[in-house]
CSV table of C-alpha atoms in Angstrom, one decimal:
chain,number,residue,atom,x,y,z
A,1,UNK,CA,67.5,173.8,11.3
A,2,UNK,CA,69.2,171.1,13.0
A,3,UNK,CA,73.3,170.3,13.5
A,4,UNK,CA,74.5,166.9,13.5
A,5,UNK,CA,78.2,166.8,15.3
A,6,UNK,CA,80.5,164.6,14.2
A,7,UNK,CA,81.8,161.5,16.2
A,8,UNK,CA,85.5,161.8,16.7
A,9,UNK,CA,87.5,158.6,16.3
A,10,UNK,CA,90.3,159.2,18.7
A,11,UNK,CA,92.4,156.4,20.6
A,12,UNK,CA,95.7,158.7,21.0
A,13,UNK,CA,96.3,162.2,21.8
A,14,UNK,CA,98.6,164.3,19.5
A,15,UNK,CA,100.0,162.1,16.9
A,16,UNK,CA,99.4,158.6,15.5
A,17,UNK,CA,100.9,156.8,17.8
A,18,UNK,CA,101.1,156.3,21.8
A,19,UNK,CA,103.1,158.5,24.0
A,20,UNK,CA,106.5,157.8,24.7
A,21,UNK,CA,107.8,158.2,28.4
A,22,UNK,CA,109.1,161.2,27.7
A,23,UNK,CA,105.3,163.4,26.7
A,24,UNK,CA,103.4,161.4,29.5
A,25,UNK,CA,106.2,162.9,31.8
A,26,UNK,CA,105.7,166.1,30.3
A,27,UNK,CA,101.7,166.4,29.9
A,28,UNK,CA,102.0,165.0,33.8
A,29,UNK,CA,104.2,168.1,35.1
A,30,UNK,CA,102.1,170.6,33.2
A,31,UNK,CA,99.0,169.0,35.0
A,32,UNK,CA,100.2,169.1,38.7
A,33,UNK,CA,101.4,172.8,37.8
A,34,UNK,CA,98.0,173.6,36.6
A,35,UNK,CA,96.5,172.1,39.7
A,36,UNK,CA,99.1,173.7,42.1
A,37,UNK,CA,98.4,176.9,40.8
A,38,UNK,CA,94.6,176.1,40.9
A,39,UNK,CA,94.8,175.7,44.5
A,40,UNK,CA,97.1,178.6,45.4
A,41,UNK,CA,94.4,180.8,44.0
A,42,UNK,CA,91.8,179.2,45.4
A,43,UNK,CA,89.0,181.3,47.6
A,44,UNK,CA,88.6,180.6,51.1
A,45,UNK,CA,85.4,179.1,52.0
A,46,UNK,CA,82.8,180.3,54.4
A,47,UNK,CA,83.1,179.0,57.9
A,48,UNK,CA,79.7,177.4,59.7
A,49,UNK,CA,78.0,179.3,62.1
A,50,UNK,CA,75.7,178.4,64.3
A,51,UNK,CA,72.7,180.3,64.8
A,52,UNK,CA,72.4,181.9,68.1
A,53,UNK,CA,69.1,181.2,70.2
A,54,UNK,CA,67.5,185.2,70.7
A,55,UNK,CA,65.0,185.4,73.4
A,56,UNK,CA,62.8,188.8,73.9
């Protein structure tokens, strides 16, 4: 059986009109909070070593 999804028609994001100054401030502070706590959690990555040269 196949699914068809249906195609959204969306210009604006949570109402009928544009966004006043006042939710793109908002929705812009919740995003850099988001972010900063993304990157306080963040896992330290794996340093480069360099193989060392073994002779026997």
């Amino acid at each position: 059986m196949r699914t068809r999804k249906k195609e959204l028609d969306v210009d604006f994001i949570g109402g009928v009109g544009p966004l006043t100054k006042d939710e793109e401030k908002r929705i812009s502070e919740v995003i850099k909070m988001l972010k900063a706590k993304k990157s306080a959690t963040r896992k330290p990555t794996r340093k480069m070593t360099t193989k060392k040269n073994v002779t026997a």
